[in-house]
């Protein structure tokens, strides 16, 4: 991985026109034709993910009488509700899902177009100088996605250096929309088994950033799940599109402790996308107050036109949008980062993923179902199921990565992402 401090690489400028960002939106919307709301997924040829139904088996003959000496089998992974349940709510969900897809597609195309334009200042070698004037101290190529370049301000670099001890690996949580419960389930297992400690660096985009703030604040994952259900119930009753942002902000203000920003400083990286003067990813992990932290995770979750009826939001006097559009799974400050994705990584072509539904692929929802639930909150029983599956997937990963062999205190990795 290349790290640039007070310098500009000409190779970055020459290849900027060829960058193809693997963002949350581009994973699902790559069709350049005009958007058409998917009224009937089975007949719409523009859907990236074909509609797939889950297979369920049942015996046609009645089961034999139970043996009192035999313990009944334990079902660890009860399947999601059959597709008929989803079909019954498809009409209700269509507006929010269609709206989210529309604005994700528009934002993705704008970002790709902005990054395909080679700026004259960058060609002349003044790119980093311009960034320095805005307080940018570091420009780094992502180790897993080399086409992604992210930046850090001087204050954020100093906040990371102020940490006396860093526990490696760090954990990065992907953008996930309203699939909060999956990340919460993963975090619950990682905390219980000692993978995540108070000195473990965290990073996230969109929903992943919110989960990181919740983990760092010391709250229980079950309490966070209960708060998620309150948000989901509000959206189911009054609508999701255009008002989710206000509901989310209210929940965060009530749920996070007053010193949440202090607990997150130097430890939690929040990814946002700045759109002027050209789209770029920015990692923020220095927060002046609880309100500043909430503004950061709100901005990281801001799908243009969906979270609120406006194309962008102001964060520290800069126009910004969802961090997942440029940094789907941002790196942490630890020497090693384990990346957590709420979507099946193999089906999306993502590389370098540690924990995802691929860890235990049986009885899973389709990517189409997951994406719908990411834009319109599912019923509480589905949220509980996502929480359980996140916990189970993390447990499967932990079996192959024993905590005693993986976790270590590594002060030498403070403020560094070079070895990720």
Coordinates of C-alpha atoms in Angstrom, one line a residue:
X1 CA 0.0 0.0 0.0
X2 CA 1.2 3.5 -0.8
X3 CA 1.0 6.3 1.7
X4 CA 1.7 9.9 0.5
X5 CA 2.6 12.6 3.0
X6 CA 3.3 16.1 1.6
X7 CA 3.7 14.7 -2.0
X8 CA 1.6 13.8 -5.0
X9 CA 2.0 10.6 -7.1
X10 CA 1.6 11.3 -10.8
X11 CA 0.5 7.7 -11.3
X12 CA -2.6 8.5 -9.2
X13 CA -3.6 11.4 -11.5
X14 CA -3.0 9.4 -14.7
X15 CA -5.1 6.6 -13.5
X16 CA -7.9 8.6 -11.9
X17 CA -9.9 8.4 -15.1
X18 CA -9.9 4.6 -14.8
X19 CA -11.0 4.3 -11.2
X20 CA -14.1 2.2 -10.9
X21 CA -15.3 2.6 -7.3
X22 CA -16.8 -0.5 -5.6
X23 CA -19.3 1.5 -3.6
X24 CA -22.5 0.5 -2.0
X25 CA -24.5 1.9 -4.9
X26 CA -22.4 0.5 -7.7
X27 CA -22.7 -3.0 -6.2
X28 CA -26.4 -3.0 -7.0
X29 CA -26.9 -0.4 -9.7
X30 CA -24.7 -0.5 -12.7
X31 CA -27.3 -0.1 -15.4
X32 CA -26.8 3.2 -17.2
X33 CA -30.4 3.3 -18.5
X34 CA -33.1 5.4 -16.8
X35 CA -34.4 4.1 -13.6
X36 CA -37.7 2.3 -13.6
X37 CA -39.4 1.4 -10.3
X38 CA -39.5 -2.4 -10.0
X39 CA -43.2 -3.0 -9.8
X40 CA -42.8 -6.7 -10.7
X41 CA -39.2 -8.0 -10.0
X42 CA -39.8 -11.2 -11.9
X43 CA -40.5 -9.3 -15.1
X44 CA -38.0 -6.5 -14.8
X45 CA -34.9 -7.2 -16.9
X46 CA -32.9 -4.3 -15.3
X47 CA -32.6 -5.9 -11.9
X48 CA -29.0 -6.8 -11.1
X49 CA -30.0 -9.6 -8.8
X50 CA -32.5 -12.1 -10.2
X51 CA -35.3 -13.0 -7.9
X52 CA -34.5 -16.1 -6.1
X53 CA -36.7 -18.0 -3.6
X54 CA -35.4 -19.8 -0.6
X55 CA -35.9 -23.6 -0.6
X56 CA -37.7 -25.1 2.3
X57 CA -38.1 -28.9 2.8
X58 CA -40.9 -30.6 4.7
X59 CA -41.9 -34.2 5.2
X60 CA -45.1 -35.3 3.5
X61 CA -45.7 -38.0 6.1
X62 CA -46.3 -37.3 9.8
X63 CA -43.2 -37.8 12.0
X64 CA -42.9 -40.9 14.2
X65 CA -43.7 -40.7 17.9
X66 CA -41.0 -39.0 19.9
X67 CA -38.6 -41.2 21.8
X68 CA -38.4 -40.1 25.4
X69 CA -34.7 -41.1 25.6
X70 CA -33.8 -39.0 22.6
X71 CA -33.3 -35.2 22.9
X72 CA -35.0 -33.3 20.1
X73 CA -32.6 -31.6 17.6
X74 CA -31.8 -27.9 18.2
X75 CA -32.5 -25.6 15.3
X76 CA -29.7 -23.0 15.3
X77 CA -30.7 -21.3 12.1
X78 CA -34.5 -21.2 11.5
X79 CA -35.1 -19.9 8.0
X80 CA -36.4 -16.5 7.0
X81 CA -40.1 -16.3 6.5
X82 CA -41.1 -17.7 3.1
X83 CA -41.3 -15.5 0.1
X84 CA -45.1 -15.2 0.4
X85 CA -44.5 -13.0 3.5
X86 CA -42.2 -10.7 1.6
X87 CA -44.6 -10.5 -1.3
X88 CA -47.4 -9.4 1.0
X89 CA -45.4 -6.4 2.0
X90 CA -43.8 -5.6 -1.4
X91 CA -46.3 -2.9 -2.2
X92 CA -45.8 -1.1 1.0
X93 CA -42.0 -1.2 0.6
X94 CA -41.9 -0.3 -3.0
X95 CA -41.8 3.5 -2.6
X96 CA -38.9 3.6 -0.1
X97 CA -36.9 0.9 -2.0
X98 CA -37.5 2.5 -5.4
X99 CA -36.6 6.0 -4.0
X100 CA -33.4 4.7 -2.4
X101 CA -32.3 2.8 -5.5
X102 CA -33.0 5.9 -7.6
X103 CA -30.9 8.3 -5.6
X104 CA -28.1 5.7 -5.0
X105 CA -27.9 5.3 -8.8
X106 CA -27.8 9.0 -9.5
X107 CA -25.2 9.6 -6.8
X108 CA -23.0 6.7 -8.0
X109 CA -23.0 8.0 -11.6
X110 CA -22.2 11.5 -10.5
X111 CA -19.3 10.2 -8.4
X112 CA -17.9 8.1 -11.2
X113 CA -18.1 11.0 -13.6
X114 CA -16.4 13.3 -11.2
X115 CA -13.6 10.9 -10.6
X116 CA -13.1 10.3 -14.4
X117 CA -12.3 14.0 -14.9
X118 CA -8.6 14.6 -14.7
X119 CA -8.2 17.9 -13.0
X120 CA -5.5 20.3 -14.3
X121 CA -4.3 21.2 -10.8
X122 CA -3.7 17.5 -10.1
X123 CA -1.8 17.1 -13.3
X124 CA 0.5 20.0 -12.5
X125 CA 1.4 18.5 -9.1
X126 CA -0.6 21.0 -7.0
X127 CA -3.2 18.5 -5.8
X128 CA -1.6 17.8 -2.5
X129 CA -0.9 21.5 -1.9
X130 CA -4.6 22.2 -2.4
X131 CA -5.4 19.5 0.1
X132 CA -2.9 20.8 2.6
X133 CA -4.6 24.2 2.5
X134 CA -7.8 22.4 3.5
X135 CA -6.1 20.7 6.5
X136 CA -5.5 17.3 4.8
X137 CA -2.4 15.6 6.2
X138 CA -2.5 12.2 4.6
X139 CA -3.6 10.7 1.3
X140 CA -3.6 6.9 1.2
X141 CA -4.4 4.2 -1.3
X142 CA -6.7 1.5 0.2
X143 CA -4.9 -1.9 0.5
X144 CA -7.8 -4.0 -0.6
X145 CA -9.3 -1.6 -3.1
X146 CA -6.3 0.2 -4.6
X147 CA -8.6 2.3 -6.9
X148 CA -10.0 4.0 -3.7
X149 CA -8.0 6.9 -2.2
X150 CA -8.9 8.2 1.2
X151 CA -7.8 11.3 3.1
X152 CA -7.3 12.3 6.7
X153 CA -7.1 15.8 8.4
X154 CA -4.2 16.7 10.6
X155 CA -6.5 16.6 13.7
X156 CA -7.6 13.1 12.9
X157 CA -4.0 11.9 12.5
X158 CA -3.1 13.5 15.8
X159 CA -6.1 11.9 17.5
X160 CA -5.0 8.5 16.5
X161 CA -1.4 9.1 17.6
X162 CA -2.7 10.1 21.1
X163 CA -3.8 6.5 21.7
X164 CA -1.2 4.8 23.9
X165 CA -2.1 1.3 23.1
X166 CA -3.8 -0.3 20.0
X167 CA -5.2 -3.8 19.9
X168 CA -4.9 -5.5 16.6
X169 CA -6.8 -6.4 14.5
X170 CA -9.2 -3.6 14.1
X171 CA -12.7 -4.2 12.7
X172 CA -14.3 -2.4 9.8
X173 CA -18.1 -2.5 9.4
X174 CA -19.6 -2.0 5.9
X175 CA -22.3 0.3 4.7
X176 CA -25.5 -1.7 5.3
X177 CA -28.5 0.7 5.2
X178 CA -31.1 -0.5 7.7
X179 CA -29.4 -3.9 8.2
X180 CA -28.1 -2.6 11.6
X181 CA -29.0 -5.9 13.4
X182 CA -26.6 -8.0 11.4
X183 CA -23.6 -5.8 12.5
X184 CA -24.9 -5.6 16.0
X185 CA -24.9 -9.4 16.2
X186 CA -21.4 -9.6 14.9
X187 CA -20.2 -7.0 17.4
X188 CA -21.9 -8.9 20.3
X189 CA -19.9 -12.0 19.6
X190 CA -16.6 -10.2 19.0
X191 CA -17.0 -8.3 22.3
X192 CA -18.0 -11.4 24.3
X193 CA -15.1 -13.5 23.0
X194 CA -12.5 -10.7 23.5
X195 CA -11.8 -9.8 19.9
X196 CA -13.0 -6.2 20.5
X197 CA -11.6 -4.4 23.5
X198 CA -11.6 -0.8 24.6
X199 CA -8.3 -0.3 22.7
X200 CA -9.5 -2.0 19.4
X201 CA -9.7 0.5 16.5
X202 CA -13.0 0.5 14.6
X203 CA -14.1 2.0 11.3
X204 CA -17.3 2.1 9.4
X205 CA -19.4 3.7 6.7
X206 CA -23.1 4.5 6.9
X207 CA -24.8 1.9 9.2
X208 CA -21.3 0.5 10.0
X209 CA -20.2 3.9 11.3
X210 CA -23.3 4.1 13.6
X211 CA -22.5 0.6 14.9
X212 CA -18.9 1.6 15.6
X213 CA -20.1 4.6 17.7
X214 CA -22.5 2.4 19.6
X215 CA -19.7 -0.2 20.4
X216 CA -17.3 2.5 21.5
X217 CA -19.9 4.1 23.7
X218 CA -20.0 1.0 25.8
X219 CA -23.7 0.3 25.2
X220 CA -25.1 -3.3 25.0
X221 CA -25.8 -4.7 21.6
X222 CA -29.3 -5.9 22.8
X223 CA -30.1 -2.3 23.8
X224 CA -29.0 -1.1 20.4
X225 CA -31.2 -3.8 18.8
X226 CA -34.2 -2.5 20.8
X227 CA -33.4 1.1 19.7
X228 CA -33.3 -0.2 16.1
X229 CA -36.7 -1.7 16.5
X230 CA -38.1 1.7 17.7
X231 CA -36.7 3.3 14.6
X232 CA -38.0 0.6 12.3
X233 CA -41.5 0.8 13.9
X234 CA -41.6 4.6 13.4
X235 CA -40.6 4.2 9.7
X236 CA -43.1 1.4 9.1
X237 CA -45.9 3.6 10.5
X238 CA -45.0 6.9 9.0
X239 CA -42.7 6.2 6.1
X240 CA -39.0 5.9 5.5
X241 CA -38.0 7.9 2.4
X242 CA -37.3 11.6 3.1
X243 CA -37.7 11.3 6.9
X244 CA -35.4 8.6 8.0
X245 CA -32.7 11.1 8.8
X246 CA -34.8 13.0 11.3
X247 CA -35.8 9.8 13.0
X248 CA -32.2 8.5 13.1
X249 CA -30.9 11.7 14.6
X250 CA -33.5 11.6 17.3
X251 CA -32.7 8.0 18.2
X252 CA -28.9 8.7 18.3
X253 CA -29.4 11.7 20.6
X254 CA -31.3 9.7 23.1
X255 CA -29.2 6.5 22.9
X256 CA -25.6 7.7 22.9
X257 CA -24.1 8.9 26.2
X258 CA -22.9 12.4 26.6
X259 CA -19.3 11.4 26.5
X260 CA -19.6 9.3 23.3
X261 CA -17.4 11.6 21.3
X262 CA -14.6 11.3 23.9
X263 CA -14.8 7.5 23.7
X264 CA -14.7 7.6 19.9
X265 CA -11.8 10.1 19.5
X266 CA -8.8 8.4 17.9
X267 CA -10.5 5.0 17.9
X268 CA -13.4 5.2 15.5
X269 CA -13.0 6.2 11.9
X270 CA -16.1 7.5 10.3
X271 CA -16.1 7.6 6.5
X272 CA -17.8 10.4 4.6
X273 CA -17.8 11.5 1.0
X274 CA -17.0 15.1 0.2
X275 CA -18.4 16.1 -3.2
X276 CA -16.5 19.4 -3.8
X277 CA -14.3 20.3 -5.4
X278 CA -14.1 16.6 -6.6
X279 CA -15.7 13.6 -4.9
X280 CA -13.3 11.9 -2.4
X281 CA -13.5 9.8 0.7
X282 CA -12.6 11.4 4.1
X283 CA -11.9 9.5 7.3
X284 CA -12.9 11.3 10.5
X285 CA -12.0 10.2 14.0
X286 CA -11.7 13.4 15.9
X287 CA -14.9 14.8 17.3
X288 CA -15.4 18.0 19.2
X289 CA -18.7 17.0 20.9
X290 CA -21.5 14.5 21.0
X291 CA -23.3 16.6 18.4
X292 CA -20.3 16.6 16.2
X293 CA -20.1 12.8 16.4
X294 CA -23.8 12.4 15.6
X295 CA -23.3 14.8 12.6
X296 CA -20.5 12.7 11.4
X297 CA -22.4 9.3 11.5
X298 CA -25.5 11.1 10.1
X299 CA -23.4 12.4 7.2
X300 CA -21.8 9.0 6.7
X301 CA -25.4 7.6 6.3
X302 CA -26.7 10.3 4.0
X303 CA -28.1 8.7 0.8
X304 CA -28.8 11.8 -1.3
X305 CA -32.5 12.6 -1.5
X306 CA -33.4 9.6 0.6
X307 CA -32.4 10.3 4.2
X308 CA -33.8 13.8 3.7
X309 CA -35.3 15.7 0.8
X310 CA -32.1 17.4 -0.3
X311 CA -29.1 16.3 -2.5
X312 CA -26.4 16.6 0.2
X313 CA -25.8 17.6 3.8
X314 CA -23.4 20.1 5.4
X315 CA -20.7 18.6 7.6
X316 CA -18.2 21.0 9.0
X317 CA -19.2 23.6 6.3
X318 CA -18.5 21.1 3.5
X319 CA -21.1 19.4 1.2
X320 CA -21.0 15.7 1.9
X321 CA -23.0 12.5 1.2
X322 CA -23.0 8.8 2.3
X323 CA -19.5 7.5 3.0
X324 CA -20.3 4.1 1.6
X325 CA -20.4 5.6 -1.9
X326 CA -16.6 6.0 -1.8
X327 CA -15.4 3.9 1.2
X328 CA -17.7 0.9 1.5
X329 CA -15.5 -0.7 4.2
X330 CA -12.9 1.8 5.4
X331 CA -9.6 0.6 7.0
X332 CA -8.9 1.0 10.7
X333 CA -5.8 2.5 12.3
X334 CA -4.6 -0.9 13.4
X335 CA -1.9 -2.9 11.6
X336 CA -4.5 -5.4 10.5
X337 CA -8.2 -4.9 9.7
X338 CA -10.9 -7.5 9.6
X339 CA -13.7 -6.4 7.4
X340 CA -17.4 -7.1 8.2
X341 CA -20.0 -7.0 5.4
X342 CA -23.7 -7.4 5.9
X343 CA -24.1 -8.6 2.3
X344 CA -22.9 -11.9 0.8
X345 CA -19.4 -10.8 -0.3
X346 CA -18.9 -13.6 -2.8
X347 CA -22.0 -12.7 -4.8
X348 CA -20.9 -9.0 -5.0
X349 CA -17.3 -9.7 -6.0
X350 CA -15.9 -8.2 -2.9
X351 CA -12.4 -9.2 -1.8
X352 CA -10.7 -9.3 1.6
X353 CA -13.9 -9.8 3.7
X354 CA -13.5 -11.6 7.0
X355 CA -17.1 -11.9 8.3
X356 CA -20.2 -11.9 6.0
X357 CA -23.2 -14.2 5.3
X358 CA -20.7 -16.3 3.3
X359 CA -19.5 -17.7 6.6
X360 CA -22.6 -19.8 6.9
X361 CA -24.7 -19.6 3.7
X362 CA -27.5 -22.0 4.6
X363 CA -31.1 -20.6 4.9
X364 CA -30.1 -17.1 3.8
X365 CA -32.1 -14.3 2.2
X366 CA -31.2 -13.4 -1.3
X367 CA -29.2 -10.2 -2.0
X368 CA -32.4 -8.7 -3.5
X369 CA -34.2 -9.3 -0.2
X370 CA -31.3 -7.9 1.9
X371 CA -31.1 -4.8 -0.3
X372 CA -34.8 -4.2 0.1
X373 CA -34.5 -4.5 3.9
X374 CA -31.6 -2.1 3.8
X375 CA -33.8 0.6 2.4
X376 CA -37.1 -0.3 4.1
X377 CA -37.1 -1.7 7.7
X378 CA -38.2 -5.3 8.0
X379 CA -40.5 -6.6 10.6
X380 CA -39.2 -7.2 14.1
X381 CA -38.9 -10.9 13.7
X382 CA -36.7 -10.4 10.6
X383 CA -34.5 -7.9 12.6
X384 CA -34.1 -10.5 15.3
X385 CA -33.1 -13.1 12.7
X386 CA -30.5 -10.8 11.2
X387 CA -29.1 -10.2 14.7
X388 CA -28.9 -14.0 15.3
X389 CA -27.2 -14.6 12.0
X390 CA -24.6 -11.9 12.5
X391 CA -23.8 -13.5 15.8
X392 CA -23.6 -17.0 14.2
X393 CA -21.5 -15.8 11.2
X394 CA -19.0 -14.2 13.6
X395 CA -18.9 -17.4 15.7
X396 CA -18.1 -19.4 12.5
X397 CA -15.3 -17.0 11.7
X398 CA -14.0 -17.1 15.3
X399 CA -13.6 -20.9 15.1
X400 CA -11.0 -20.5 12.3
X401 CA -9.4 -17.4 14.0
X402 CA -8.8 -18.2 17.7
X403 CA -8.6 -15.1 19.8
X404 CA -5.4 -16.2 21.4
X405 CA -3.6 -16.4 18.1
X406 CA -5.1 -13.3 16.5
X407 CA -5.5 -10.5 19.1
X408 CA -2.4 -8.7 20.3
X409 CA -1.5 -5.3 21.7
X410 CA 0.6 -3.5 19.1
X411 CA 1.6 0.1 20.0
X412 CA 3.7 0.3 16.9
X413 CA 0.6 0.3 14.7
X414 CA -0.8 3.6 16.2
X415 CA -1.9 5.9 13.5
X416 CA -0.7 3.5 10.8
X417 CA -2.5 1.6 8.2
X418 CA 0.5 0.5 6.2
X419 CA 0.3 -3.2 6.9
X420 CA -3.4 -3.8 6.4

